[in-house]
Each structure stands twice: as structure tokens, then as C-alpha cells.
Coordinates of C-alpha atoms in Angstrom, one line a residue:
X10 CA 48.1 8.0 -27.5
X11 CA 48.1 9.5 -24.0
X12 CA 44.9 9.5 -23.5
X13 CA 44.5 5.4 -24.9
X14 CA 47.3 4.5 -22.4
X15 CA 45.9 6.1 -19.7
X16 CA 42.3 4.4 -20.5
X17 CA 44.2 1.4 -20.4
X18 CA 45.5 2.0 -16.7
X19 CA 42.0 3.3 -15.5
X20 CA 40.1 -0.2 -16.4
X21 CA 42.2 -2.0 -14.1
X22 CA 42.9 0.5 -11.5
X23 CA 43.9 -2.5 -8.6
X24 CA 46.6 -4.2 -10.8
X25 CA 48.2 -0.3 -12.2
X26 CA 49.0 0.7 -8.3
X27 CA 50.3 -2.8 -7.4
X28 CA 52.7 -2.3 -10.3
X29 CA 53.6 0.9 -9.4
X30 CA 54.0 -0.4 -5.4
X31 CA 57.3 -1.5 -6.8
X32 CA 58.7 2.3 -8.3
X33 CA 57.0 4.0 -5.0
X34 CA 58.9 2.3 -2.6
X35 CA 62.5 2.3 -5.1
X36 CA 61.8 6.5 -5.5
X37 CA 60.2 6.6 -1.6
X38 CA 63.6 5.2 -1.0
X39 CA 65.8 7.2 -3.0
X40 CA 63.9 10.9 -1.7
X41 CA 64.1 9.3 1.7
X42 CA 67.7 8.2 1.7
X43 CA 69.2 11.4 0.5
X44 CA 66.5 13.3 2.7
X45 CA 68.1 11.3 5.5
X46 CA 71.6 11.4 4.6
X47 CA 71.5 15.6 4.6
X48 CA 69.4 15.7 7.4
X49 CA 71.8 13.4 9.7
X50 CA 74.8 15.4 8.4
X51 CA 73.5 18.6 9.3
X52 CA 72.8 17.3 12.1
X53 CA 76.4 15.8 12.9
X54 CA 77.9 19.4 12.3
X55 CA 75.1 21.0 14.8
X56 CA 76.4 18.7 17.5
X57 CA 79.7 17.6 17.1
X58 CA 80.8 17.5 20.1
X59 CA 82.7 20.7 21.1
X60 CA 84.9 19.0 23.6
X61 CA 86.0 16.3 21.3
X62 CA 86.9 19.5 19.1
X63 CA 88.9 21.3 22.2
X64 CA 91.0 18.6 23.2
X65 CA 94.4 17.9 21.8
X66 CA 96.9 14.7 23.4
X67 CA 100.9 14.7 23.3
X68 CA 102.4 11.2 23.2
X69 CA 105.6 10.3 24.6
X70 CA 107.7 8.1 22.9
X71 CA 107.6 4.2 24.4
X72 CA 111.1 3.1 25.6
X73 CA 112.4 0.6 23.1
X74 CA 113.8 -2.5 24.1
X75 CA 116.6 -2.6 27.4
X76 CA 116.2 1.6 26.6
X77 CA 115.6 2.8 30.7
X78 CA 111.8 4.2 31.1
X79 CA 112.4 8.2 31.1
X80 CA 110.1 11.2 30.2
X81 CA 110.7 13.2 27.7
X82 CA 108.2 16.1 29.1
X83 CA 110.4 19.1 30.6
X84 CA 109.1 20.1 34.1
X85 CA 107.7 23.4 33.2
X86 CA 105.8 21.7 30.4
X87 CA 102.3 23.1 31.8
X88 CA 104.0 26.3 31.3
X89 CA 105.3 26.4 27.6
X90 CA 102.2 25.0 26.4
X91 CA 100.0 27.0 28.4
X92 CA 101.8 30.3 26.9
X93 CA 100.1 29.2 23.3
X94 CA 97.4 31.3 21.9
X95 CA 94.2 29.4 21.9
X96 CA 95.5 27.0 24.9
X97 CA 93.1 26.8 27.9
X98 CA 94.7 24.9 30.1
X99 CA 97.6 21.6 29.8
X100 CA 99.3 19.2 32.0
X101 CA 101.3 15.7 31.7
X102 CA 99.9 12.8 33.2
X103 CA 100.8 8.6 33.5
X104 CA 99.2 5.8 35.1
X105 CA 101.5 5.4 38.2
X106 CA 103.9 1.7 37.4
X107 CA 101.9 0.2 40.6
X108 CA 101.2 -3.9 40.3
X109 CA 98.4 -4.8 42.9
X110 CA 98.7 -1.5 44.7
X111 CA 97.5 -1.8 48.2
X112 CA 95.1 1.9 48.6
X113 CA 93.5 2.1 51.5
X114 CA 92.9 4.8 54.8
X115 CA 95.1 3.1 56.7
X116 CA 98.8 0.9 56.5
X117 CA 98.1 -2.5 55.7
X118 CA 100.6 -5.2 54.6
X119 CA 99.8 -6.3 51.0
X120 CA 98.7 -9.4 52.1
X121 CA 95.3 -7.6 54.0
X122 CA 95.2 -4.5 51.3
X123 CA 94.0 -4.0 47.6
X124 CA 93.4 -1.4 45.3
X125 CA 89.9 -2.4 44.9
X126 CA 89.6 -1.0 41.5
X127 CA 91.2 1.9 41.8
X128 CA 94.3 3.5 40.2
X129 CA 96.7 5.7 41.1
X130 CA 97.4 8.1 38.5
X131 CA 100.1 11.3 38.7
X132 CA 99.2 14.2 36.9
X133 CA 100.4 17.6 37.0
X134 CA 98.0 20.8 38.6
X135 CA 97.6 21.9 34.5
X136 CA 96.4 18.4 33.8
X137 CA 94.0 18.6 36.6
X138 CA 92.6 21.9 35.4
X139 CA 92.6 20.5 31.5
X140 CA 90.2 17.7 33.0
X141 CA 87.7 20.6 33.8
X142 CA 86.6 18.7 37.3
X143 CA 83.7 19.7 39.2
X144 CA 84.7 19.8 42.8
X145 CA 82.5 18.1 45.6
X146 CA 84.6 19.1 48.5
X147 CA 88.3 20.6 48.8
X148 CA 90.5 21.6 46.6
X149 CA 92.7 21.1 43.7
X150 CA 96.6 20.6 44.3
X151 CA 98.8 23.3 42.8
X152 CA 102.2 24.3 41.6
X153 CA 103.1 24.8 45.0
X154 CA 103.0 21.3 45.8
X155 CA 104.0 20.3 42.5
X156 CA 107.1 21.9 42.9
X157 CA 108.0 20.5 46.8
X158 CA 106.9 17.2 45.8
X159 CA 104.2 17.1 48.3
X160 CA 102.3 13.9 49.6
X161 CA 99.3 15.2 48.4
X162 CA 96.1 13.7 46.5
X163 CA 93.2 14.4 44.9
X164 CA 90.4 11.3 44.8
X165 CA 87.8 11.1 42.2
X166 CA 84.6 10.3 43.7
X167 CA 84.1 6.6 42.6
X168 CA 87.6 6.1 45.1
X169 CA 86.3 8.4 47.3
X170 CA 83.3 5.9 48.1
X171 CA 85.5 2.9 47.6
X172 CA 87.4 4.7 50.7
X173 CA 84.8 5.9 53.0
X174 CA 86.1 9.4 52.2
X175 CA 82.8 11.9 52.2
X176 CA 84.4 15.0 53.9
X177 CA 87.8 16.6 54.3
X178 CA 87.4 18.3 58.1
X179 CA 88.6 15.2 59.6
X180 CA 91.8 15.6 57.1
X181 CA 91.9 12.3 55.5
X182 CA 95.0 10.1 54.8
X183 CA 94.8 7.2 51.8
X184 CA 97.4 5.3 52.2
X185 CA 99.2 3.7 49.2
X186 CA 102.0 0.8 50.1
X187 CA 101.8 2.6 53.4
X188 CA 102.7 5.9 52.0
X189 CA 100.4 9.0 53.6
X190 CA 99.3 11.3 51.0
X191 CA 96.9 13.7 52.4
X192 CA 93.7 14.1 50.1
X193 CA 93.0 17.9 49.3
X194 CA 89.9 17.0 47.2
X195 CA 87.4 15.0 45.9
X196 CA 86.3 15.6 42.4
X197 CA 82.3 14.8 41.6
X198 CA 82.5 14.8 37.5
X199 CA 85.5 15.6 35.0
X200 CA 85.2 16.5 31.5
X201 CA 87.9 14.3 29.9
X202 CA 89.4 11.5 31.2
X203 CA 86.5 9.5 33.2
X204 CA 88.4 7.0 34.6
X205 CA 90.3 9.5 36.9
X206 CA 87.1 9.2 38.9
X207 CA 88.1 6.3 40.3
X208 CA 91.5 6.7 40.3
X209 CA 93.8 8.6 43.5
X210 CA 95.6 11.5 41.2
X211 CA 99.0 12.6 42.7
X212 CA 101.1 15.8 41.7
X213 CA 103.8 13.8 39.0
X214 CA 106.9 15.1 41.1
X215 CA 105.6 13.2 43.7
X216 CA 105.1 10.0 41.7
X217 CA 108.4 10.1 40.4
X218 CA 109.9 10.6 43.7
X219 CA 107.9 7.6 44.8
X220 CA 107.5 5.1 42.0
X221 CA 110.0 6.1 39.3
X222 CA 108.8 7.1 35.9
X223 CA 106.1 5.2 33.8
X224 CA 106.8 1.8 32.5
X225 CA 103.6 0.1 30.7
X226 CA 102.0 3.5 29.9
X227 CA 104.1 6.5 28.7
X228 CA 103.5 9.9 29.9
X229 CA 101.2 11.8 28.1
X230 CA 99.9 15.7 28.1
X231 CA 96.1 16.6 27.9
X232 CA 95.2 19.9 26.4
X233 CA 92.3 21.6 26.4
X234 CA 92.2 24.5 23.5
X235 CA 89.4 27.1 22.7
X236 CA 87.5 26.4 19.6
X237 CA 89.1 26.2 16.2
X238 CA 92.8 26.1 17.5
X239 CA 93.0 23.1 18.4
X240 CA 94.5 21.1 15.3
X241 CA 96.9 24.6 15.1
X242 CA 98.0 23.5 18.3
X243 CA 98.5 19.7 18.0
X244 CA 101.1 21.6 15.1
X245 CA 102.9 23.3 17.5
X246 CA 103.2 21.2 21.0
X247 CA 105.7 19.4 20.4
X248 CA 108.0 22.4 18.9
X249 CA 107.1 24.1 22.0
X250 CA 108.0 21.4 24.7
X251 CA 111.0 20.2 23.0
X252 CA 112.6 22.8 20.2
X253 CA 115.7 20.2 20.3
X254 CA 113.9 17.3 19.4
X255 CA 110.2 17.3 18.5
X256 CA 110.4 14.0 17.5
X257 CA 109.8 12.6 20.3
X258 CA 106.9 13.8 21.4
X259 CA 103.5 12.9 18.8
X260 CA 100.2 15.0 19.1
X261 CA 96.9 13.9 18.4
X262 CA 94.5 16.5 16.9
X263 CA 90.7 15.7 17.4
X264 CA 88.7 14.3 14.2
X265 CA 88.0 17.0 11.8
X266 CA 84.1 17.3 12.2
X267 CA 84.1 17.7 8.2
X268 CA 86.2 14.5 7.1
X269 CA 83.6 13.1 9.9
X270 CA 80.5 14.3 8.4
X271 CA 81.6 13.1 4.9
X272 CA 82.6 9.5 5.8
X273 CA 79.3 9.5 8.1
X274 CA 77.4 10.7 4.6
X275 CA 79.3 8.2 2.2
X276 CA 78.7 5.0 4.5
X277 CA 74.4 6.2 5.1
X278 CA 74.6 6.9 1.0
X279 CA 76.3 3.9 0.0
X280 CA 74.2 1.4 2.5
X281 CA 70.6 2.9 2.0
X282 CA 70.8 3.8 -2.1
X283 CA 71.8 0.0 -2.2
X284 CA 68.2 -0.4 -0.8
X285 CA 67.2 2.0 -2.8
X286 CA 68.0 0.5 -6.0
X287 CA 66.6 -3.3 -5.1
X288 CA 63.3 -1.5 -4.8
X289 CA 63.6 0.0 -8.0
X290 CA 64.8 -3.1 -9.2
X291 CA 61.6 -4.9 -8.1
X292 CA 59.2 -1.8 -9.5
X293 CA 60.7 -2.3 -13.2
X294 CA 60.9 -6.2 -12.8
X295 CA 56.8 -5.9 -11.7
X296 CA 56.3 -3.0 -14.4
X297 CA 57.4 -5.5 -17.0
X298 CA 56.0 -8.4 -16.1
X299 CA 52.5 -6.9 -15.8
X300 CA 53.3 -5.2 -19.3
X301 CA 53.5 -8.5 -20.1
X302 CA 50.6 -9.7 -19.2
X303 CA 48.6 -7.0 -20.4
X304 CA 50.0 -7.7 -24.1
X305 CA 48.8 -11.4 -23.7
X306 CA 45.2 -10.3 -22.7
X307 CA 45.3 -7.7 -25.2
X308 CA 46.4 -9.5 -28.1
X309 CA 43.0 -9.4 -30.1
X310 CA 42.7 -5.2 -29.2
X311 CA 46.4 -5.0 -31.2
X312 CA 45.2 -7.1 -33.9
X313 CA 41.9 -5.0 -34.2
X314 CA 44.3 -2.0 -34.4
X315 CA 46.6 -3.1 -36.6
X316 CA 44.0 -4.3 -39.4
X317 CA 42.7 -0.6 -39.3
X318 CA 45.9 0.9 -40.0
X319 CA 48.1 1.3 -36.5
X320 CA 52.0 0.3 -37.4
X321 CA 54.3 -1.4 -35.0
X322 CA 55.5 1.4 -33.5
X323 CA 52.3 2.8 -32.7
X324 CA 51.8 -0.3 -30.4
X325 CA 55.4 0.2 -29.4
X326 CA 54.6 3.4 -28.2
X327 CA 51.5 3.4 -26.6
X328 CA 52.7 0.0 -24.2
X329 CA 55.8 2.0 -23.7
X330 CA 53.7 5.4 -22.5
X331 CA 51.5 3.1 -20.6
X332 CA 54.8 1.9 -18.5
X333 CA 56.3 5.1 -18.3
X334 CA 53.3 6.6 -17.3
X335 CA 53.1 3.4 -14.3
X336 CA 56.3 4.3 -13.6
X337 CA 56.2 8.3 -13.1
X338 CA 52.6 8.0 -11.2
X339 CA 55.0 5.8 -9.2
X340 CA 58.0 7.8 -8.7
X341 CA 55.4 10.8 -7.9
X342 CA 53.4 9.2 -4.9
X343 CA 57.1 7.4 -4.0
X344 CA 58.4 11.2 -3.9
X345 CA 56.0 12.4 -1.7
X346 CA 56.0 9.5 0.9
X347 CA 59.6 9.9 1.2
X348 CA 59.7 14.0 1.9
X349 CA 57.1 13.1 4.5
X350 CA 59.0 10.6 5.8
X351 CA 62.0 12.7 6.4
X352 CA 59.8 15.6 7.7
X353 CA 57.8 13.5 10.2
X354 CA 61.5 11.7 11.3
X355 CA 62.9 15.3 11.7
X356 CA 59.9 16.7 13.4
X357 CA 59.9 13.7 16.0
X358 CA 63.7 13.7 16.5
X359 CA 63.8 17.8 17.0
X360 CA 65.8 17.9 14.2
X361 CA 66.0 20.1 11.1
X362 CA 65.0 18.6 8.2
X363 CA 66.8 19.6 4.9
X364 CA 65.6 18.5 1.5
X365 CA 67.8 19.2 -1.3
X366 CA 65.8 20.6 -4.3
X367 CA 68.5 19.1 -6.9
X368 CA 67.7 15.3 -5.5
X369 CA 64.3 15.9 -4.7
X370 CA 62.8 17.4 -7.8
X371 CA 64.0 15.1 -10.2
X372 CA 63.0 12.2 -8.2
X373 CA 60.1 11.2 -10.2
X374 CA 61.4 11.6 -13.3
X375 CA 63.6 8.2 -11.8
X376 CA 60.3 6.4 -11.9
X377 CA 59.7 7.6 -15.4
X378 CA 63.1 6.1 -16.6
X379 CA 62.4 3.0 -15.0
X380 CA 59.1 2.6 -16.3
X381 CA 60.6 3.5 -19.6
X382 CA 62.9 0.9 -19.5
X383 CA 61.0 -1.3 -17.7
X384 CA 58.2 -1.1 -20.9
X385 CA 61.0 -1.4 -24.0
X386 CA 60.8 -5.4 -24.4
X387 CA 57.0 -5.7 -23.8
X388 CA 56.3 -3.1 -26.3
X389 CA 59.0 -4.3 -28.7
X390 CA 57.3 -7.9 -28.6
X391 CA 53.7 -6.2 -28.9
X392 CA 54.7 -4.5 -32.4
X393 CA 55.8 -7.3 -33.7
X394 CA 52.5 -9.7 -33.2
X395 CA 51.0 -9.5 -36.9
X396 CA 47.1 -8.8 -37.2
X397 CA 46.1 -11.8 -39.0
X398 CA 47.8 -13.8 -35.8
X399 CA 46.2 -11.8 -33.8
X400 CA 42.8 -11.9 -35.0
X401 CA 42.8 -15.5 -34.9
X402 CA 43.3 -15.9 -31.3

């Protein structure tokens, strides 16, 4: 019966692979799909990005309604985070409550002046040091002139050009509502928190000295942890800066990479299998309309065969083991495709590719089954044409 229904395939050897076009690309799919899906996870947890993974935030409470703006960070909060195991560096930071600040490198009435993009931001020397800046020129502001309050600044380097400012021999002055603050430092690059580079940072004593606490944007602390302590220490901030009330201070621990890679494998899964299925779809709809057809050309060869002695279900049977056979020829040439696919994508990309045996192995047996069931109707309507019917036409 094999070898009559592979006979059958042979004689018309263009139509057979067109029919099977439809199972290669639903099992090239599949294979590719989950190829895909486990390659791009593995390669999510190769590179998830370490300093996503270091960095913890504590969020003040906002003020509610006619409550006066306060913060609820105690002044040696650099310090009682900092004595954590697994803490790098930490520091408290706010958007100074400036409208239309006029920065500039020398007084000007606000009517001349403008901040020009810039921002003036107040953050203590453990924030500074949690930003991990590169320095250009000068120096970084410490707890020396965090604790005296000192007009002192450090300009990120899109200010700096916005100022003029390119070296610090001269000893610059910026100038913010006329107020001197003498700039220690320009930073080139900063790990976290980019839009410090265009911002004039100020020690937080200062600012709150100068312009009060923050209004629109509560204080927050950066910290930067070592590896694998960080969601430990999200546990353990606010405990640590306020034992009394630890309510009123939130931390924000980074993504866990695996909840990540999981939702990053269920949306590729879900979207591409979806593909993956049409194309099956259109291999058994093609399967059993060419099925089909074959029945209706071969209508005399089953009456022939049933007047010397073949029974309905040995028609049944050998239409159905020509489909299945379409459709496992189909799922194996679809199989291969898609594990060169994934290869060549991985190979190109610098990635590594990973191929799950458990998925890939059974793959063509997915273009047997829907050859299979792609074949039942066609070969239940051939056994039931009778041979005198047959023989007629």
C-alpha cells in the first residue's frame, strides 16, 4: 500500500511538492518560531543589561493636597544606605522647583536670561557617585561642601556648551537668578540619569537653602548595588532611612531578567505560532483539495480496483497514506528549512543559536498529522464510490 501511494505521488511530482508547499512553510514555521523564541531568550539573559540589574530608586511620598512640600530623606541618608551589604554607592536627588530659571555666566535680569534648556537639579555627592560620571575636567563636589552648604556646581557637558564653559583655570561662575555657584566640574558621560548632562547639579543642602524643598517632583534616592543584591536592597531601604516610618518612602527594584525573558518568550510564541498555524492551515486545506482532485481523475483506477477484490477501506487507506505521506515529506523539508533558518539568523546576528531537541524532533511528525487529517474526508468519499459507478465513467 506504501509503495502504490508513493507511485501515485512520483507520476505527478510538480503537483505533490506544491501540495506539500503548504505543510513546509506551517512546520518551517513552527521549527523556526520556537528556534527563534529560545534563541532570543537566551539571548535576553546573555545581555540583560547589568546596569538596569544594579540600580535600585527610593520614592518619596508626594505632598497631598494644602500638605507643605517637605522631604522625608534624613540628611545622612547617603550614609545609612551606603552602610548596606551589596550597596555601591547612594544619594537623594530633585529637580530644583525653578519656573523659567535664568542660568547663565553672568547676572542678568530675567527679562535678558533663560535657562536655555537646562535644569538645575540638587543632588547629594552619593548621588553624584551612584551616576558613575566620567569626568572631563575638575572635580566632583563632596561631603565637605554638602555639609557647609556651599555655592558650588557640577555642569554636565550639554550645559557646559550651552555656557561657553570648556575649562575650569579661569574658575568659572554660572549664575542662576543671579546666584554665584562656582562650577568644580564638568561631567562628559553618566551612567544613569542622562538628562543630568544638561542639567547644573548643586549639593541638595544648598538647594534647599536656596529654593526650598521640591514641589512638582519629589525627592528621590538613586542606588547603585553590586550584582544580585539589588532587589534585597529595594527590601531594605526604606527600613534603613526611616525605621519609624517606612511607609513613606517606596523602592523600586529593577525588572527581574526572568519574569522579562518569560513575558519576552510568551508574546514571540503567541504572535509567531499564530503564523505558524495559518500556514499549516493552508498545507492541509491544499493537501485536501488536491486529494480531491486526484479521487476525481482517478475514479476509473478505484473502480478497476474495486471489481478485483480491493474493499472500501483499502481505498480509504491508501488516499489517506498518500496524504500523510504529502504531509510528513512536507513537515521534513519544512523542518530542515527552519533549523537553517535559525542557524543562518544566529550565525549573522553573533548569536547562539539553541534548538531544542523536544520541539524540533517531533516537528515532522506535525506534518504527518496534518496530512492525516488533511486526507480523512477525501479518502472516506473515495471508499464509498461503487465499482460499477466507477467503471462507467
Amino acid at each position: 500500500m506504501l509503495a502504490e501511494s508513493l507511485a501515485g505521488l512520483v507520476q505527478r511530482p510538480g503537483r505533490s511538492l506544491l501540495t506539500m508547499l503548504g505543510t513546509i512553510l506551517g512546520v518551517g514555521a513552527f521549527v523556526t518560531v520556537l528556534g527563534f523564541t529560545s534563541t532570543a531568550t537566551g539571548q535576553i539573559s546573555a545581555s540583560f543589561s547589568t546596569l538596569q540589574a544594579s540600580t535600585v530608586t527610593v520614592n518619596d511620598v508626594e505632598p497631598t493636597e494644602g500638605q507643605i512640600p517637605t522631604v522625608n530623606f534624613p540628611k545622612d541618608s547617603d550614609q545609612r544606605i551606603e552602610r548596606l551589604n551589596g550597596v555601591r554607592a547612594a544619594g537623594v536627588w530633585w529637580p530644583a522647583p525653578l519656573h523659567s530659571p535664568t542660568i547663565a555666566t553672568r547676572p542678568l535680569p530675567p527679562s535678558e536670561g533663560g535657562s536655555n534648556g537646562m535644569t538645575v537639579f540638587a543632588a547629594s555627592p552619593g548621588a553624584l557617585n551612584a551616576l558613575e560620571p566620567t569626568l572631563s575636567t575638575g572635580t566632583l563636589y563632596n561631603e565637605f561642601h554638602q555639609r557647609r552648604g556651599e555655592p558650588v556646581c557640577v555642569l554636565g557637558s550639554g550645559a557646559a556648551r550651552v555656557l561657553g564653559i570648556t575649562r575650569l583655570d579661569n574658575r568659572p561662575v554660572v549664575f542662576v537668578n543671579s546666584t554665584a555657584y562656582a562650577v568644580v566640574g564638568v561631567v562628559s558621560d553618566v551612567q544613569r540619569m542622562p538628562e543630568s548632562l544638561l542639567g547644573v547639579i548643586i549639593p541638595t543642602s544648598t538647594a534647599l537653602k536656596a529654593f526650598g524643598p521640591p514641589v512638582d517632583h519629589p525627592a528621590q534616592m538613586i542606588i547603585h548595588t553590586r550584582l544580585g543584591a539589588a532587589r534585597l536592597i529595594a527590601h531594605q531601604a526604606p527600613i534603613a532611612l526611616r525605621p519609624d516610618n517606612p511607609r513613606l518612602l517606596t523602592a523600586v527594584p529593577p525588572p527581574d531578567p526572568h519574569s522579562l525573558r518569560d513575558a519576552v518568550n510568551t508574546s514571540l510564541s503567541g504572535l509567531f505560532l499564530l503564523l505558524a498555524l495559518i500556514c499549516l492551515v493552508i498545507g492541509a486545506v491544499g493537501i485536501a483539495n488536491t486529494t480531491l482532485v486526484a479521487i476525481l481523475e482517478r475514479t476509473g483506477e478505484i473502480g478497476l480496483r474495486r471489481s478485483l477484490g480491493a474493499r472500501p477501506r483499502h481505498i480509504a487507506v491508501q488516499f489517506l497514506t498518500e496524504s500523510t505521506a504529502l504531509g510528513t515529506l512536507g513537515g521534513l523539508i519544512g523542518t530542515g528549512i527552519g533549523v537553517t533558518v535559525v542557524v543562518a539568523v544566529a550565525l549573522l546576528q553573533e548569536w547562539t543559536a539553541v534548538l531544542d531537541p523536544v520541539t524540533v524532533l517531533p516537528a515532522p511528525l506535525v506534518g504527518s498529522v496534518v496530512g492525516l487529517l488533511a486526507g480523512l474526508y477525501p479518502a472516506l468519499r473515495a471508499a464509498r464510490i461503487e465499482p460499477l459507478d466507477a467503471l462507467r465513467q
